[in-house]
Coordinates of C-alpha atoms in Angstrom, one line a residue:
M1269 CA -4.2 -6.6 0.7
P1270 CA -3.0 -3.5 -1.1
E1271 CA 0.7 -2.8 -0.6
L1272 CA 2.8 0.2 -1.4
P1273 CA 2.6 -0.1 -5.2
E1274 CA -1.2 -0.5 -5.2
V1275 CA -1.6 2.4 -2.7
E1276 CA 0.8 4.6 -4.7
T1277 CA -1.1 3.8 -7.9
V1278 CA -4.3 5.0 -6.1
R1279 CA -2.5 8.1 -4.8
R1280 CA -1.4 9.0 -8.3
G1281 CA -4.9 8.6 -9.7
L1282 CA -6.5 10.7 -7.0
A1283 CA -3.9 13.4 -7.5
H1284 CA -4.5 13.4 -11.2
F1285 CA -8.2 13.8 -10.9
L1286 CA -8.8 15.7 -7.7
I1287 CA -6.1 18.3 -6.8
G1288 CA -7.6 21.7 -6.7
Y1289 CA -11.2 20.4 -6.1
R1290 CA -13.3 21.4 -3.1
F1291 CA -15.4 19.0 -1.1
K1292 CA -19.1 20.0 -1.6
S1293 CA -20.5 17.1 0.4
A1294 CA -19.2 14.1 2.5
A1295 CA -21.3 11.2 3.7
G1296 CA -20.3 8.1 5.6
L1297 CA -22.6 5.2 4.6
H1298 CA -21.4 2.5 6.9
P1299 CA -20.9 2.6 10.7
R1300 CA -17.3 1.3 10.6
V1301 CA -16.0 3.6 7.8
L1302 CA -15.0 6.3 10.2
K1303 CA -12.1 5.4 12.4
P1304 CA -13.1 5.7 16.1
A1305 CA -10.1 8.0 16.8
S1306 CA -11.2 10.5 14.1
L1307 CA -11.3 14.0 15.5
Q1308 CA -14.4 15.0 13.6
P1309 CA -17.0 13.5 11.3
L1310 CA -16.4 13.3 7.5
T1311 CA -18.5 16.4 7.0
A1312 CA -15.7 18.4 8.6
V1313 CA -14.0 18.4 5.1
V1314 CA -16.9 20.1 3.4
G1315 CA -15.7 23.4 1.9
A1316 CA -12.0 22.4 2.0
Q1317 CA -9.8 22.4 -1.1
I1318 CA -7.5 19.5 -1.9
K1319 CA -3.9 20.7 -2.0
S1320 CA -2.2 17.4 -2.5
I1321 CA -2.6 13.6 -2.0
N1322 CA 0.2 12.1 0.1
R1323 CA 1.3 8.7 1.2
R1324 CA 3.5 7.0 3.8
G1325 CA 3.7 3.3 3.4
K1326 CA 0.1 2.1 2.9
F1327 CA -1.5 5.2 4.4
L1328 CA -3.0 7.9 2.2
W1329 CA -4.1 11.4 3.1
F1330 CA -5.7 14.4 1.4
E1331 CA -3.9 17.5 2.4
L1332 CA -6.4 20.4 2.6
D1333 CA -6.3 24.1 2.8
R1334 CA -7.0 23.9 6.5
E1335 CA -5.4 22.3 9.6
L1336 CA -7.4 19.0 9.2
A1337 CA -6.6 16.2 6.7
L1338 CA -8.7 13.4 5.4
V1339 CA -6.8 10.1 6.0
A1340 CA -7.5 6.7 4.5
H1341 CA -6.3 3.2 4.9
L1342 CA -7.5 0.7 2.3
G1343 CA -7.4 -2.3 4.6
M1344 CA -7.9 -5.5 2.6
S1345 CA -10.4 -4.4 0.0
G1346 CA -10.8 -0.6 0.2
Q1347 CA -11.1 1.2 -3.1
F1348 CA -11.3 4.8 -4.1
L1349 CA -13.2 5.3 -7.4
V1350 CA -13.9 8.4 -9.3
A1351 CA -17.5 8.0 -10.6
R1352 CA -18.0 7.7 -14.3
K1353 CA -21.2 7.7 -16.3
D1354 CA -20.0 4.9 -18.5
R1355 CA -19.3 2.5 -15.6
P1356 CA -21.8 0.8 -13.3
A1357 CA -21.8 2.1 -9.7
P1358 CA -19.7 -0.2 -7.5
G1359 CA -21.1 -2.2 -4.7
H1360 CA -20.2 -1.9 -1.0
V1361 CA -19.9 1.9 -1.1
R1362 CA -19.0 3.1 2.4
A1363 CA -18.5 6.8 1.8
H1364 CA -19.6 9.3 -0.9
F1365 CA -18.0 12.7 -1.7
E1366 CA -19.1 15.4 -4.1
L1367 CA -16.4 17.8 -5.3
S1368 CA -16.2 20.8 -7.6
K1369 CA -13.6 23.1 -9.2
G1370 CA -15.3 26.0 -10.9
F1371 CA -17.9 24.5 -13.2
K1372 CA -16.3 21.0 -13.0
K1373 CA -17.7 18.4 -10.8
Q1374 CA -16.5 15.0 -9.6
E1375 CA -17.9 12.2 -7.4
L1376 CA -15.5 10.2 -5.3
L1377 CA -16.6 6.8 -3.8
F1378 CA -14.9 4.7 -1.1
S1379 CA -15.9 1.1 -1.6
D1380 CA -14.9 -1.6 0.8
Q1381 CA -16.3 -5.1 0.7
R1382 CA -14.6 -6.5 3.8
T1383 CA -14.9 -3.3 5.8
F1384 CA -11.3 -3.4 7.2
G1385 CA -10.5 -0.1 5.5
W1386 CA -11.3 3.2 7.2
L1387 CA -11.3 7.0 6.8
S1388 CA -10.6 9.6 9.5
V1389 CA -10.2 13.4 9.9
E1390 CA -6.9 14.2 11.6
Q1391 CA -4.5 17.0 12.3
L1392 CA -1.1 16.9 10.7
T1393 CA 2.1 17.1 12.7
D1394 CA 5.1 18.0 10.6
G1395 CA 3.0 17.1 7.6
I1396 CA 2.1 13.6 8.9
P1397 CA -1.3 12.5 10.3
Q1398 CA -1.4 10.9 13.7
S1399 CA -2.4 7.5 12.3
A1400 CA 0.9 7.3 10.3
R1401 CA 3.4 8.8 12.7
H1402 CA 4.5 5.4 14.0
I1403 CA 5.1 4.2 10.4
A1404 CA 8.7 4.3 9.2
L1405 CA 9.6 6.0 5.9
D1406 CA 9.3 3.8 2.8
P1407 CA 12.1 3.4 0.3
F1408 CA 10.6 6.1 -2.0
A1409 CA 10.6 8.8 0.5
A1410 CA 13.2 11.6 -0.1
A1411 CA 14.5 11.3 3.5
F1412 CA 14.8 7.5 3.5
D1413 CA 18.1 6.4 5.1
R1414 CA 19.1 3.2 3.5
S1415 CA 22.1 2.6 5.8
A1416 CA 20.1 3.2 9.0
V1417 CA 17.4 0.8 7.8
I1418 CA 20.0 -1.9 7.0
A1419 CA 21.5 -1.4 10.5
R1420 CA 18.1 -1.8 12.2
M1421 CA 17.4 -4.9 10.2
K1422 CA 20.8 -6.4 11.0
A1423 CA 20.2 -5.9 14.7
R1424 CA 17.0 -8.1 14.7
K1425 CA 17.1 -11.8 15.6
A1426 CA 13.7 -12.5 14.0
A1427 CA 13.3 -14.2 10.6
I1428 CA 14.3 -11.8 7.8
K1429 CA 10.8 -12.0 6.3
S1430 CA 9.3 -10.8 9.5
V1431 CA 11.8 -8.0 9.6
I1432 CA 11.1 -6.7 6.1
L1433 CA 7.4 -6.8 6.9
N1434 CA 7.9 -4.7 10.0
Q1435 CA 6.3 -1.3 9.1
E1436 CA 8.2 0.4 11.9
I1437 CA 11.6 -0.4 10.3
M1438 CA 10.7 0.2 6.6
S1439 CA 7.1 0.7 5.5
G1440 CA 5.2 -0.4 2.5
V1441 CA 6.3 -4.0 2.0
G1442 CA 3.6 -6.6 2.4
N1443 CA 3.5 -10.3 1.8
I1444 CA 3.5 -10.2 -2.0
Y1445 CA 6.5 -7.9 -2.4
A1446 CA 8.4 -9.5 0.6
D1447 CA 8.4 -12.9 -1.2
E1448 CA 9.4 -11.2 -4.5
S1449 CA 12.2 -9.2 -2.9
L1450 CA 13.6 -12.2 -1.0
W1451 CA 13.5 -14.3 -4.2
R1452 CA 15.4 -11.6 -6.1
A1453 CA 18.0 -11.3 -3.3
K1454 CA 18.3 -15.1 -3.0
I1455 CA 17.5 -15.1 0.7
H1456 CA 15.5 -17.8 2.5
P1457 CA 12.6 -16.2 4.3
E1458 CA 13.3 -17.9 7.7
I1459 CA 17.0 -16.9 8.0
P1460 CA 17.4 -14.7 11.1
A1461 CA 18.2 -11.1 10.0
C1462 CA 21.2 -10.9 12.3
D1463 CA 22.8 -13.8 10.5
L1464 CA 22.9 -12.0 7.2
S1465 CA 25.7 -9.7 6.2
V1466 CA 25.2 -6.0 5.8
K1467 CA 25.8 -6.4 2.0
K1468 CA 23.1 -9.1 1.8
I1469 CA 20.5 -7.1 3.7
G1470 CA 21.4 -4.2 1.4
S1471 CA 20.7 -6.3 -1.6
L1472 CA 17.3 -7.2 -0.1
V1473 CA 16.4 -3.5 0.4
D1474 CA 17.5 -2.7 -3.1
A1475 CA 15.4 -5.6 -4.4
A1476 CA 12.4 -4.3 -2.6
V1477 CA 12.8 -0.9 -4.2
Q1478 CA 13.2 -2.4 -7.6
V1479 CA 10.3 -4.8 -7.5
M1480 CA 7.9 -2.2 -6.0
A1481 CA 9.0 0.4 -8.6
E1482 CA 8.3 -2.1 -11.4
A1483 CA 4.9 -2.8 -9.9
V1484 CA 4.0 0.8 -9.7
E1485 CA 4.7 1.2 -13.4
V1486 CA 2.1 -1.4 -14.3
G1487 CA -0.5 -0.3 -11.7
G1488 CA 0.2 -2.8 -9.0
T1489 CA -0.9 -6.4 -8.6
S1490 CA -4.5 -7.5 -9.0
F1491 CA -5.6 -11.1 -8.2
D1492 CA -9.3 -10.2 -8.3
A1493 CA -11.6 -7.2 -8.1
M1494 CA -10.4 -6.5 -4.5
Y1495 CA -7.8 -4.1 -5.9
I1496 CA -8.4 -1.7 -8.8
N1497 CA -7.2 1.9 -9.4
V1498 CA -9.4 5.0 -9.3
N1499 CA -10.6 4.3 -12.9
G1500 CA -11.7 0.8 -11.9
E1501 CA -8.8 -0.9 -13.8
S1502 CA -6.7 -3.8 -12.6
G1503 CA -2.9 -3.8 -12.2
F1504 CA -0.8 -6.1 -14.2
F1505 CA 2.2 -7.0 -12.0
E1506 CA 0.7 -10.4 -11.3
T1507 CA 2.1 -11.6 -14.7
S1508 CA 5.6 -10.8 -13.5
L1509 CA 5.5 -12.6 -10.1
A1510 CA 8.4 -15.0 -9.7
A1511 CA 7.6 -16.5 -6.3
Y1512 CA 4.5 -15.3 -4.6
G1513 CA 1.5 -17.5 -5.4
Q1514 CA 3.7 -19.7 -7.7
E1515 CA 3.7 -22.9 -5.7
G1516 CA 4.8 -25.8 -7.9
E1517 CA 5.7 -23.5 -10.8
P1518 CA 9.3 -23.6 -12.1
C1519 CA 11.6 -20.9 -10.6
P1520 CA 12.3 -18.4 -13.4
R1521 CA 16.0 -18.5 -12.5
C1522 CA 16.8 -22.2 -12.0
G1523 CA 13.8 -24.2 -12.9
R1524 CA 13.2 -25.8 -9.5
G1525 CA 9.6 -25.8 -8.3
I1526 CA 8.6 -22.9 -6.1
R1527 CA 7.7 -24.1 -2.6
R1528 CA 5.1 -22.7 -0.1
I1529 CA 5.5 -22.9 3.6
A1530 CA 3.5 -21.5 6.5
F1531 CA 4.9 -18.3 7.9
G1532 CA 3.0 -17.1 11.0
N1533 CA -0.5 -16.5 9.8
R1534 CA 0.7 -16.1 6.2
S1535 CA 2.4 -18.2 3.5
S1536 CA 5.9 -17.8 2.1
H1537 CA 6.9 -18.7 -1.4
F1538 CA 10.5 -19.3 -2.3
C1539 CA 12.9 -21.4 -4.4
P1540 CA 14.5 -24.2 -2.4
K1541 CA 17.6 -24.1 -4.7
C1542 CA 18.1 -20.4 -5.1
Q1543 CA 17.1 -19.5 -1.5
V1544 CA 18.9 -21.9 0.7
R1545 CA 18.6 -21.8 4.5
T1546 CA 22.2 -22.4 5.7

């Protein structure tokens, strides 16, 4: 599932290609592409100009020159692609948009093989769409309060991995970057958050910022064609993963084999020597 670095990579690509363009047409091509809570159909954006492409956590939205915004969540396999003549049309296209800026034209496709992604037309409140208002700020937001987030984590009795995955405490971190952040901070995923020191939790938050920033620089993590950027290209952070998906491989820090354990309906990967549960 795309996490913050992958969504940020898509956001940057969309901003590069589409800011200043106007929607000339908008068509939903699958019955589930439009979120049921959408205020209006996709055609409501026709004629609107794109002012900016914004993100909170894993939510994206096109800020328009009107009160409504086009909001997107990529789900497990959602992809925005700017159409190119030298690239075959993707499969599983769920929505199609035509845009123009003067004599320039662009086609934007929303492809989603597993159909868990969605689009919606929403109003903004204080610049945030309704769908994302319950989501906490992510570590790259200007107003992110590191100390307050650490205090909220420290107050939780749940396993620290569950806490760092909680999008209402700090958004953007999913399973991949949770495992990588815990490995960097040398924290076992099952330790209750309340048993960790403020300093240790701070090191985890800092590790999450660092690992996600590094992932953004190389376009995110691509294990298969489920995640690509708006040019149809894969991200390369997979080659830098120390823990996630590395079961049986030597820990890059100590050489002990990385272990995988069940964690809720997910898996957790960690080093049994570096990340001791005490």
